[in-house]
Amino acid sequence: MMEFINIKGNTWAACGPVNIGAYVFNGEAVLIDSGNDSSSGRKILRLAEEKNWKIKLIINTHFHADHVGGNAFIQKRTECGIAASAREAPFIDMPEMEPEILWSGRAPKAISNKFLQAEPSNVTLLLRPGTLIEGWGLVIVPLPGHAHGQIGVLTPDGVLFTADSVISERILNKYGIPFTADHCSAMETFDMLDSFKADFFVPSHGDICEDIVPVTDANRRCLNALREEILEICSEPSTRDVIVGKLAQRHGLDMNLPQYVLIQSTVAAILSPLIDSGEILCSFNEGTLSLKSRS
Ligand SMILES: [Zn+2]
């Protein structure tokens, strides 16, 4: 049974498939993310009501449906505000943009499901890096990589909610290929987190920890290994789809359209810096884009 547990001082988390944060002051609460869908929203609202918390604001770490899916339900019931970074906000207001971008055009219905497209909700506050949420002392920490405009939230208790910037090792081992929108930014975010001073770190997927370094290490190793795998696959001229297919086979993934677009997108993010640095060369062979490692 999911419930809010106290991490430290006024900082709480309800741990489940997606960990939901709360910072509570004088009976008023700021939530960090809202879960998968309206039923998660309903559950979170009930847990807050049991504690006599009044939800004033939801801060969304990024727009992915499992983080914003409860927004619409909670906002309708409480008229709370919703805060997000400028790059994530349009996807929360217009969630159909996510399947459209993943597919590179209007998406088939199989992708436009609730796992990739949340119900729309209204962002009322745009967050900039370093923004201090007035009256609450919550600091916005940019964590780009997994999503372009992803942010973390540092509470006055020294608890950093790290969103999907890192995933606990046990979950990383299960997924194999963590979704990445920007490979270079993800790596920079790992380095930044290594020297970040906080008493507790709360990833959205996985366990609350006091030392983030082993977690960033595991995530860094995972992304580096994926990069090496792609370079190795491209020792033979390969298309993007061939790379996706070979990775899916190597990692034993069950493929379907949503899984396909997510892996394809991550592969694209890893390829870009390799193409920019000349480590992978692009050419067209009978009209088909062919990618080949330089060596
Ligand atoms: Zn995510």
mmCIF file of C-alpha atoms and ligand atoms in Angstrom, residues 62 64-67 146-147 150 164 179 205, ligand 1:
data_model
loop_
_atom_site.group_PDB
_atom_site.id
_atom_site.type_symbol
_atom_site.label_atom_id
_atom_site.label_comp_id
_atom_site.label_asym_id
_atom_site.label_seq_id
_atom_site.Cartn_x
_atom_site.Cartn_y
_atom_site.Cartn_z
ATOM 1 C CA HIS A 62 9.427 16.449 -16.900
ATOM 2 C CA HIS A 64 6.546 11.947 -19.431
ATOM 3 C CA ALA A 65 3.099 10.471 -18.892
ATOM 4 C CA ASP A 66 4.099 8.481 -15.796
ATOM 5 C CA HIS A 67 5.051 11.768 -14.086
ATOM 6 C CA HIS A 146 16.555 11.837 -19.962
ATOM 7 C CA ALA A 147 14.327 14.716 -21.086
ATOM 8 C CA GLN A 150 14.060 17.873 -16.988
ATOM 9 C CA ASP A 164 14.600 10.216 -14.107
ATOM 10 C CA PHE A 179 15.291 6.333 -22.381
ATOM 11 C CA HIS A 205 12.185 5.051 -10.116
HETATM 12 ZN ZN ZN B 1 10.763 9.929 -17.751
#
